[in-house]
Coordinates of N, CA and C in Angstrom, one line a residue:
Chain A
G1 N 107.4 101.6 71.6 CA 108.2 102.9 72.2 C 107.9 102.9 73.6
A2 N 108.9 103.6 74.5 CA 108.6 103.8 75.7 C 108.6 102.5 76.5
V3 N 109.9 102.0 76.7 CA 109.9 100.8 77.4 C 111.0 101.2 78.6
V4 N 110.5 100.6 79.7 CA 111.2 100.7 81.3 C 111.8 99.5 81.4
S5 N 113.2 99.4 81.8 CA 113.6 98.2 81.9 C 113.9 98.2 83.6
Q6 N 113.6 97.2 84.0 CA 113.9 97.1 85.6 C 114.8 95.7 86.0
H7 N 115.7 95.9 86.6 CA 117.0 95.0 87.0 C 117.2 94.7 88.1
P8 N 117.6 93.8 89.1 CA 117.2 92.6 88.7 C 115.7 92.1 88.5
S9 N 115.2 91.3 88.1 CA 113.8 90.7 88.1 C 113.4 89.9 89.3
W10 N 114.4 89.4 89.9 CA 114.4 88.8 91.5 C 115.6 89.0 91.8
V11 N 115.7 89.1 93.2 CA 116.7 88.8 94.1 C 116.7 88.3 95.8
I12 N 117.7 87.7 96.1 CA 117.3 87.0 97.3 C 118.7 87.4 98.4
C13 N 118.3 87.9 99.3 CA 119.5 88.4 100.1 C 119.3 88.2 101.7
K14 N 120.4 88.1 102.1 CA 120.5 87.9 103.6 C 119.9 89.1 104.4
S15 N 119.5 88.9 105.5 CA 119.3 89.8 106.3 C 120.2 90.8 106.7
G16 N 120.1 92.1 106.6 CA 121.3 93.2 107.1 C 122.0 93.6 105.9
T17 N 122.0 93.0 104.8 CA 122.7 93.4 103.5 C 122.0 94.5 102.7
S18 N 122.3 94.9 101.9 CA 121.9 95.8 101.1 C 121.4 95.5 99.8
V19 N 120.5 95.7 98.9 CA 120.1 95.2 97.6 C 119.8 96.6 96.8
K20 N 120.4 96.8 95.6 CA 120.3 97.9 94.6 C 119.2 97.4 93.5
I21 N 118.0 98.0 93.0 CA 117.5 97.7 92.1 C 117.4 99.0 91.1
E22 N 117.7 98.7 89.6 CA 117.7 99.6 88.8 C 116.7 99.8 87.7
C23 N 116.2 101.1 87.3 CA 115.2 101.0 86.6 C 115.7 102.2 85.7
R24 N 115.8 101.5 84.2 CA 116.2 102.4 83.0 C 115.1 102.8 82.1
S25 N 114.9 104.0 81.7 CA 114.1 104.3 80.2 C 114.9 104.0 79.0
L26 N 114.6 102.9 78.4 CA 115.5 102.5 77.1 C 115.5 103.5 76.2
D27 N 114.3 104.1 76.0 CA 114.4 105.1 74.6 C 113.6 106.3 75.0
F28 N 113.4 106.8 76.0 CA 113.1 108.1 76.2 C 113.9 108.5 77.4
Q29 N 114.0 109.9 77.8 CA 114.4 110.3 79.0 C 113.6 110.7 79.8
A30 N 114.0 110.4 81.1 CA 112.6 110.5 82.2 C 113.1 111.5 83.5
T31 N 112.8 112.8 83.6 CA 113.1 113.7 84.5 C 112.7 113.3 85.8
T32 N 111.7 112.5 85.7 CA 110.7 112.1 87.0 C 110.4 110.3 86.6
M33 N 110.7 109.9 87.8 CA 110.6 108.1 87.6 C 109.7 108.2 89.4
F34 N 109.1 106.9 89.3 CA 108.2 107.0 90.4 C 108.7 105.2 91.0
W35 N 108.8 105.2 92.5 CA 109.0 103.7 92.8 C 107.8 103.3 93.7
Y36 N 107.2 101.9 93.1 CA 106.3 101.7 94.3 C 106.7 100.1 95.0
R37 N 106.0 99.8 95.8 CA 105.9 98.7 96.4 C 104.8 97.8 96.8
Q38 N 104.9 96.8 96.4 CA 103.6 95.8 96.6 C 103.9 94.4 97.3
F39 N 102.6 94.3 98.0 CA 102.7 93.0 99.0 C 101.8 92.4 98.5
P40 N 101.8 91.1 98.6 CA 101.0 90.2 98.2 C 99.5 90.3 98.1
K41 N 98.7 90.2 97.1 CA 97.3 90.6 97.5 C 96.9 91.7 97.7
Q42 N 97.7 92.8 97.6 CA 97.6 94.3 97.6 C 97.7 95.0 96.7
S43 N 97.5 95.9 96.6 CA 97.8 97.1 95.4 C 98.9 97.9 95.5
L44 N 99.2 98.5 94.6 CA 101.0 99.2 94.5 C 100.4 100.4 95.8
M45 N 101.7 100.5 96.2 CA 102.1 101.8 97.0 C 102.9 102.8 96.8
L46 N 102.9 103.7 96.2 CA 103.7 104.7 96.1 C 104.6 105.0 97.3
M47 N 106.0 104.8 96.9 CA 106.9 104.9 98.0 C 107.6 106.3 97.7
A48 N 108.0 106.6 96.5 CA 108.9 107.9 96.4 C 109.0 108.3 95.0
T49 N 108.9 109.8 94.6 CA 109.0 110.4 93.4 C 110.9 110.4 93.2
S50 N 111.1 110.1 92.0 CA 112.8 110.3 91.9 C 113.2 111.3 90.7
N51 N 113.5 112.3 91.4 CA 114.0 113.6 90.3 C 115.3 113.5 89.9
E52 N 115.3 113.4 88.7 CA 116.7 113.5 88.1 C 117.4 114.9 88.4
G53 N 118.7 114.6 89.2 CA 119.6 115.7 89.7 C 119.2 116.3 91.0
S54 N 118.4 115.8 91.5 CA 117.8 116.4 92.8 C 117.2 115.3 93.6
K55 N 117.0 115.6 95.2 CA 116.4 114.8 95.9 C 115.0 114.0 95.7
A56 N 115.0 112.8 96.1 CA 113.6 112.2 95.7 C 112.5 112.8 96.7
T57 N 111.5 112.8 96.6 CA 110.5 113.0 97.1 C 109.7 112.1 97.6
Y58 N 109.6 111.5 99.3 CA 109.2 110.4 99.5 C 107.9 110.7 100.2
E59 N 107.1 109.5 100.0 CA 105.7 109.6 100.6 C 105.6 109.3 102.0
Q60 N 104.6 109.7 102.8 CA 104.5 109.9 104.1 C 104.7 108.5 104.6
G61 N 105.4 107.9 105.8 CA 105.9 106.8 106.0 C 106.8 106.0 105.6
V62 N 107.4 106.3 104.7 CA 108.6 105.8 104.3 C 109.9 106.2 104.6
E63 N 110.7 105.5 105.1 CA 112.1 105.9 105.6 C 113.2 105.9 104.3
K64 N 113.3 107.4 104.2 CA 114.2 107.8 103.3 C 115.7 107.3 103.6
D65 N 115.9 107.0 104.6 CA 117.2 106.3 105.1 C 117.4 105.0 104.8
K66 N 116.2 104.2 104.6 CA 116.4 103.0 104.5 C 116.3 102.7 102.9
F67 N 115.4 103.7 102.3 CA 115.1 103.0 100.8 C 115.7 104.5 100.2
L68 N 117.1 104.4 99.7 CA 118.0 105.3 99.2 C 117.6 105.3 97.5
I69 N 117.3 106.3 97.0 CA 116.8 106.8 95.6 C 117.9 107.8 95.1
N70 N 118.4 107.2 93.8 CA 119.3 107.8 93.3 C 119.0 108.0 91.9
H71 N 118.9 109.3 91.4 CA 118.5 109.7 90.0 C 119.3 110.3 89.3
A72 N 120.8 109.9 88.9 CA 121.8 110.6 88.5 C 121.8 110.6 86.8
S73 N 120.9 110.3 86.2 CA 120.8 110.6 85.0 C 119.5 110.6 84.4
L74 N 119.1 111.1 83.1 CA 118.1 111.1 82.5 C 117.5 109.9 82.1
T75 N 118.0 108.7 82.3 CA 117.5 107.5 81.9 C 117.6 106.2 83.1
L76 N 118.2 106.8 84.3 CA 118.5 105.6 85.2 C 118.3 106.2 86.6
S77 N 117.5 105.6 87.5 CA 117.0 105.7 88.8 C 117.5 104.4 89.4
T78 N 117.9 104.4 90.4 CA 118.1 103.3 91.4 C 117.4 103.5 92.7
L79 N 117.1 102.2 93.3 CA 116.6 102.1 94.5 C 117.6 101.2 95.2
T80 N 117.6 101.4 96.6 CA 118.7 100.7 97.2 C 118.0 100.4 98.8
V81 N 117.9 99.2 98.9 CA 117.1 98.9 100.5 C 118.3 98.7 101.2
T82 N 118.8 99.5 102.2 CA 119.4 99.5 103.1 C 119.3 98.4 104.3
S83 N 120.2 97.6 104.7 CA 119.9 96.8 105.7 C 118.7 96.3 105.8
A84 N 118.6 95.2 104.9 CA 117.2 94.6 104.5 C 116.7 93.9 105.5
H85 N 115.7 93.6 105.6 CA 115.1 92.6 106.9 C 113.8 91.9 106.3
P86 N 113.4 90.8 106.7 CA 112.5 90.2 106.0 C 111.1 90.8 105.7
E87 N 110.7 91.8 106.6 CA 109.7 92.5 106.5 C 109.9 93.5 105.0
D88 N 110.9 93.8 104.6 CA 111.2 94.3 103.2 C 110.8 93.5 102.1
S89 N 110.8 92.3 102.5 CA 110.7 91.5 101.2 C 109.3 91.8 100.3
S90 N 109.2 91.8 99.4 CA 108.1 92.6 98.4 C 108.4 92.5 97.0
F91 N 107.4 93.1 96.0 CA 107.7 93.4 94.8 C 107.7 94.6 94.6
Y92 N 108.9 95.5 94.0 CA 109.5 96.6 93.9 C 108.9 97.2 92.5
I93 N 108.5 97.8 92.1 CA 108.2 98.4 90.7 C 108.4 99.7 90.4
C94 N 109.2 100.3 89.4 CA 109.3 101.5 89.1 C 108.6 102.2 87.7
S95 N 108.4 103.1 87.4 CA 107.4 103.7 86.6 C 107.8 105.2 85.9
A96 N 108.0 105.3 84.7 CA 108.2 106.4 84.2 C 107.0 107.1 83.3
K97 N 107.3 108.5 83.1 CA 106.6 108.9 82.1 C 107.2 109.6 81.0
P98 N 107.1 109.3 79.7 CA 108.0 110.5 78.7 C 107.2 111.9 78.6
W99 N 108.3 112.5 78.3 CA 107.7 114.2 78.5 C 106.8 114.4 77.2
G100 N 105.7 114.8 77.4 CA 104.7 115.2 76.4 C 103.9 113.9 76.2
K101 N 104.0 112.8 76.8 CA 102.9 111.6 76.8 C 102.1 111.6 77.6
G102 N 100.9 111.1 77.6 CA 100.1 111.0 78.8 C 100.3 109.9 79.7
R103 N 100.7 108.8 78.8 CA 100.7 107.7 79.7 C 102.1 107.2 80.3
Y104 N 101.7 106.5 81.3 CA 102.9 106.3 82.2 C 103.3 104.6 81.9
T105 N 104.7 104.3 81.8 CA 105.3 103.0 81.7 C 106.0 102.4 82.8
F106 N 105.6 100.9 83.2 CA 106.0 100.5 84.4 C 106.9 99.7 84.0
G107 N 108.2 99.3 85.0 CA 109.1 97.9 84.9 C 108.1 97.1 84.9
S108 N 109.1 95.8 84.8 CA 108.5 94.6 84.9 C 108.5 93.9 86.6
G109 N 109.1 94.9 87.5 CA 109.2 94.4 88.6 C 110.1 93.8 89.3
T110 N 110.5 93.9 90.6 CA 111.7 92.9 91.1 C 111.2 92.8 92.3
R111 N 111.3 91.2 92.5 CA 110.9 90.3 93.8 C 112.1 90.5 94.9
L112 N 111.9 91.3 95.7 CA 113.3 90.9 96.9 C 112.7 89.9 97.9
T113 N 113.6 89.0 98.2 CA 113.2 88.1 99.0 C 114.4 88.3 100.2
V114 N 114.1 88.6 101.3 CA 115.2 88.7 102.4 C 115.0 87.5 103.5
V115 N 116.3 86.6 103.5 CA 116.2 85.6 104.2 C 117.0 86.1 105.4
Chain B
D1 N 95.2 113.3 97.1 CA 94.9 112.6 95.7 C 93.4 112.3 95.5
A2 N 92.7 112.6 94.6 CA 91.2 112.3 94.3 C 91.2 110.6 94.3
K3 N 90.0 110.5 95.0 CA 89.8 109.1 95.2 C 88.7 108.2 93.9
T4 N 89.0 107.2 93.8 CA 88.1 106.3 93.1 C 88.0 105.3 93.7
T5 N 86.4 104.6 93.2 CA 85.9 103.5 93.9 C 85.4 102.5 92.7
Q6 N 85.9 101.1 92.9 CA 85.7 100.1 92.0 C 85.4 98.8 92.6
P7 N 84.8 98.0 91.9 CA 84.1 96.7 92.6 C 85.2 96.1 92.6
N8 N 85.4 95.1 93.7 CA 86.7 94.2 94.1 C 86.9 93.1 92.9
S9 N 85.9 92.9 92.6 CA 86.0 91.8 91.4 C 85.0 91.6 90.5
M10 N 84.9 91.1 89.3 CA 84.2 91.1 88.3 C 84.3 89.9 87.6
E11 N 83.4 89.1 86.8 CA 83.7 88.0 86.0 C 83.0 88.1 84.9
S12 N 83.6 87.5 83.9 CA 83.4 87.5 82.3 C 83.3 86.1 81.7
N13 N 82.6 86.2 80.9 CA 83.1 85.1 79.9 C 83.8 85.2 78.9
E14 N 84.5 84.5 78.1 CA 85.3 84.7 77.1 C 84.7 85.1 75.9
E15 N 85.0 86.0 74.9 CA 84.4 86.5 73.8 C 83.5 87.6 74.1
E16 N 83.0 87.9 75.7 CA 82.1 88.5 75.8 C 82.4 89.7 76.1
P17 N 81.7 91.0 76.0 CA 82.1 92.3 76.3 C 82.1 92.6 77.8
V18 N 82.8 93.5 78.4 CA 82.9 93.2 79.9 C 83.0 95.2 79.8
H19 N 82.4 95.4 81.0 CA 82.1 96.9 81.4 C 82.7 96.9 82.7
L20 N 83.8 97.8 82.8 CA 84.4 97.6 84.3 C 84.1 99.2 84.6
P21 N 83.2 99.1 86.0 CA 83.0 100.7 86.4 C 83.8 101.4 87.0
C22 N 83.9 102.9 87.3 CA 84.5 103.4 88.2 C 84.1 104.7 88.7
N23 N 84.0 104.6 90.0 CA 83.3 106.2 90.3 C 84.3 107.3 91.0
H24 N 84.3 108.4 90.3 CA 85.3 109.3 90.8 C 84.4 110.7 91.3
S25 N 83.8 110.7 92.1 CA 82.6 111.8 92.5 C 83.4 113.2 92.8
T26 N 84.7 113.1 93.1 CA 85.4 114.0 93.7 C 86.4 114.5 92.7
I27 N 86.4 114.2 91.5 CA 87.1 114.5 90.3 C 87.0 116.1 90.2
S28 N 88.4 116.7 90.0 CA 88.5 118.0 89.7 C 88.6 118.1 88.1
G29 N 88.3 119.4 87.9 CA 88.5 119.9 86.3 C 89.5 119.5 85.5
T30 N 90.6 119.5 86.1 CA 91.9 119.1 85.4 C 92.3 117.7 85.7
D31 N 91.7 116.8 86.2 CA 92.1 115.4 86.5 C 92.1 114.6 85.2
Y32 N 92.8 113.7 85.1 CA 92.6 113.1 83.8 C 92.4 111.3 84.4
I33 N 91.4 110.6 84.0 CA 91.2 109.4 84.1 C 91.9 108.2 83.4
H34 N 92.7 107.7 83.9 CA 93.6 106.6 83.8 C 93.3 105.4 84.1
W35 N 93.2 104.3 83.1 CA 93.3 102.8 83.5 C 94.4 102.1 83.0
Y36 N 94.9 101.5 84.1 CA 96.2 100.4 84.0 C 95.6 98.8 84.4
R37 N 96.2 98.0 83.9 CA 95.8 96.6 84.5 C 97.2 95.7 84.6
Q38 N 96.8 94.9 85.7 CA 98.2 94.4 86.2 C 98.1 92.7 86.3
L39 N 98.9 92.0 85.4 CA 99.0 90.8 85.1 C 99.6 90.3 86.4
P40 N 99.5 88.9 86.7 CA 100.2 88.3 88.3 C 101.8 88.4 87.9
S41 N 102.3 89.1 88.6 CA 103.8 89.0 88.8 C 104.3 89.7 87.9
Q42 N 103.6 90.7 87.3 CA 104.1 91.8 86.3 C 104.0 93.3 87.0
G43 N 104.4 94.4 86.1 CA 104.1 95.6 86.6 C 102.8 96.0 85.6
P44 N 102.4 97.0 86.2 CA 100.9 97.4 85.4 C 101.6 97.8 83.8
E45 N 100.1 97.7 83.1 CA 100.3 97.7 82.0 C 99.2 98.9 81.4
Y46 N 99.7 100.2 80.9 CA 98.7 101.3 80.2 C 97.5 100.7 79.4
V47 N 96.5 101.0 80.0 CA 95.3 100.5 79.1 C 94.5 101.7 78.2
I48 N 94.3 102.6 78.8 CA 93.6 103.9 78.1 C 93.7 104.9 79.2
H49 N 93.2 106.3 78.6 CA 93.1 107.5 79.2 C 92.6 108.4 79.0
G50 N 91.8 109.5 79.5 CA 91.0 110.7 78.9 C 90.5 111.7 79.8
L51 N 90.2 112.7 79.1 CA 89.9 113.8 80.0 C 88.2 114.1 80.2
T52 N 87.4 114.3 79.2 CA 86.1 114.4 79.0 C 85.4 113.6 77.8
S53 N 86.2 113.4 76.6 CA 85.6 112.5 75.9 C 85.6 111.6 75.8
N54 N 84.6 110.5 75.5 CA 85.1 109.0 75.0 C 86.3 108.7 74.2
V55 N 86.6 107.6 74.5 CA 88.1 107.3 74.0 C 88.1 105.9 73.6
N56 N 88.8 105.8 72.5 CA 88.9 104.6 71.9 C 90.4 104.3 71.5
N57 N 90.8 102.9 71.7 CA 92.1 102.4 71.2 C 91.7 101.1 71.0
R58 N 93.2 100.4 70.4 CA 93.1 98.6 70.2 C 92.9 98.0 71.3
M59 N 93.1 98.4 72.5 CA 92.7 97.7 73.4 C 91.2 97.7 73.9
A60 N 90.8 98.9 74.5 CA 89.2 99.0 74.9 C 88.8 100.4 74.7
S61 N 87.7 100.8 75.1 CA 87.2 102.0 75.1 C 87.0 102.6 76.4
L62 N 86.8 103.7 76.7 CA 86.9 104.6 77.9 C 85.5 105.6 77.8
A63 N 84.3 105.0 78.2 CA 83.3 105.9 78.3 C 83.1 106.4 79.5
I64 N 83.4 108.1 79.4 CA 83.4 109.0 80.5 C 82.0 110.1 80.7
A65 N 81.4 109.7 81.9 CA 79.8 110.4 82.1 C 79.9 111.7 81.7
E66 N 78.7 112.4 81.6 CA 78.8 113.9 81.2 C 79.5 114.8 82.2
D67 N 79.0 114.2 83.7 CA 79.5 115.2 84.7 C 80.9 114.6 85.1
R68 N 81.3 113.6 84.6 CA 82.7 113.1 84.7 C 82.8 112.7 86.3
K69 N 81.8 112.2 87.1 CA 82.0 111.6 88.3 C 82.3 110.0 88.2
S70 N 82.0 109.4 86.9 CA 82.3 108.2 86.8 C 82.6 107.8 85.3
S71 N 82.9 106.5 85.4 CA 83.7 106.3 83.8 C 83.8 104.6 83.8
T72 N 83.5 104.3 82.7 CA 83.6 102.8 82.3 C 84.5 102.4 81.4
L73 N 85.3 101.4 81.6 CA 86.3 100.9 80.7 C 85.7 99.6 80.2
I74 N 85.7 99.7 78.7 CA 84.7 98.6 78.2 C 85.9 97.8 77.2
L75 N 85.8 96.3 77.7 CA 86.5 95.6 76.7 C 85.6 94.7 75.8
H76 N 85.9 94.9 74.6 CA 84.7 94.5 73.5 C 84.6 93.3 73.6
R77 N 85.8 92.4 73.5 CA 85.5 91.0 73.3 C 86.8 90.2 74.3
A78 N 86.5 89.8 75.8 CA 87.1 89.5 76.4 C 87.7 88.4 76.4
T79 N 89.2 88.2 76.4 CA 90.1 86.9 76.4 C 90.4 86.5 77.4
L80 N 91.2 85.3 77.6 CA 91.8 84.7 78.6 C 92.8 85.7 79.2
R81 N 93.5 86.3 78.0 CA 94.8 87.2 78.4 C 94.1 88.4 79.1
D82 N 92.8 88.8 79.2 CA 92.3 90.0 79.6 C 92.3 89.8 81.4
A83 N 92.6 88.5 81.5 CA 92.3 88.7 83.1 C 93.5 89.1 83.8
A84 N 92.9 90.0 84.7 CA 94.0 91.2 85.3 C 93.3 91.8 86.6
V85 N 94.0 92.4 87.3 CA 93.4 93.3 88.2 C 93.6 94.9 87.4
Y86 N 92.3 95.7 87.4 CA 92.1 96.6 86.7 C 91.9 98.0 87.5
Y87 N 92.8 99.0 87.3 CA 93.1 100.1 88.1 C 92.6 101.3 87.4
C88 N 91.6 102.0 87.9 CA 91.2 103.1 87.6 C 91.8 104.3 88.5
I89 N 92.7 105.1 87.9 CA 93.3 106.5 88.4 C 93.2 107.8 88.2
L90 N 92.8 108.6 89.1 CA 93.0 110.0 88.7 C 94.4 110.5 88.7
R91 N 94.7 111.4 87.8 CA 95.8 112.1 87.6 C 95.9 113.4 87.4
G92 N 96.3 113.9 88.1 CA 96.3 115.8 88.0 C 97.0 116.1 86.7
A93 N 96.9 117.5 86.2 CA 97.2 118.2 85.1 C 98.7 118.3 85.5
P94 N 99.5 117.9 84.0 CA 101.1 118.1 83.8 C 101.6 119.6 84.5
Q95 N 100.7 120.6 84.4 CA 101.3 121.9 84.7 C 100.6 122.1 86.2
G96 N 101.4 122.2 87.5 CA 100.9 122.4 88.6 C 100.2 121.4 89.4
G97 N 99.6 120.5 88.5 CA 98.8 119.3 89.6 C 100.2 118.1 89.6
S98 N 99.8 117.1 90.4 CA 100.6 116.1 90.9 C 100.6 115.1 89.5
E99 N 101.9 114.7 89.3 CA 102.3 113.7 88.3 C 102.0 112.5 88.8
K100 N 102.3 112.1 90.0 CA 102.2 110.9 90.6 C 100.8 110.1 90.6
L101 N 101.0 108.8 89.7 CA 99.7 107.9 90.0 C 99.8 107.1 91.1
V102 N 98.3 107.3 92.0 CA 98.2 106.5 93.4 C 97.0 105.8 93.1
F103 N 97.5 104.2 93.3 CA 96.6 103.3 92.9 C 95.6 103.0 94.1
G104 N 94.7 102.5 93.8 CA 93.5 101.9 94.7 C 93.7 100.7 94.7
K105 N 92.6 100.0 94.7 CA 92.5 98.4 95.1 C 92.1 97.7 93.8
G106 N 91.5 98.5 92.8 CA 91.3 97.8 91.7 C 90.2 96.8 91.5
T107 N 89.9 96.3 90.3 CA 88.8 95.4 90.2 C 89.4 94.0 89.6
K108 N 89.5 92.9 90.3 CA 90.1 92.0 89.7 C 88.9 91.2 88.7
L109 N 89.2 91.1 87.1 CA 88.6 90.5 86.6 C 89.0 88.8 86.2
T110 N 88.1 88.2 86.3 CA 88.0 86.7 85.9 C 87.4 86.6 84.6
V111 N 88.2 86.1 83.9 CA 87.5 85.8 82.4 C 87.1 83.9 82.3
N112 N 86.0 83.6 82.3 CA 86.1 82.2 82.2 C 85.8 81.8 80.6
P113 N 86.5 80.6 80.4 CA 86.5 80.2 79.1 C 85.2 79.7 78.6

């Protein structure tokens, strides 16, 4: 149980275009989801906390207008990288925690390459 | 966010026990100690978590020091599939505390055949 599905697993896009990444909790409801970014050989960096029905909370230094987060339902959060540039190329990972459970479940990640 | 300190890397031989240390001297009374691991090109995977008492599950054991300023993740018999980066993370209590997980650099575990 407690599966988080992330889609797509990889995407290549042209510089200047936008890319949407989906994160779904398959067998539980998640009022809160988390978005991370990971560059090669580095740790995960928390970007934002996605809250169902309200605005996301962004970590310091993360541009909210560039990384749009929508959490319209209890099972789906999306991250849109707007006007992507090569420096946005990274591994994006989402996470959620079922209510009442201690553990967090992570998606399998999305490899974004901007060319 | 309370900080943890882990060795950058550790090495083990297959089928031997592995003890992965974590220091968290600034831990607060309500912080839970979480361990996750990440295989290459995958999202992190939950390993174990605890508050004060030692914990065991099918994957590992978590030994927590009496003063809670350090903990040790124990893999009883390492396999090649255990080669990963292991992260020790402190997480605040659900009520009133921060629910976000903030990752440190972790320990890269290499398992030799």
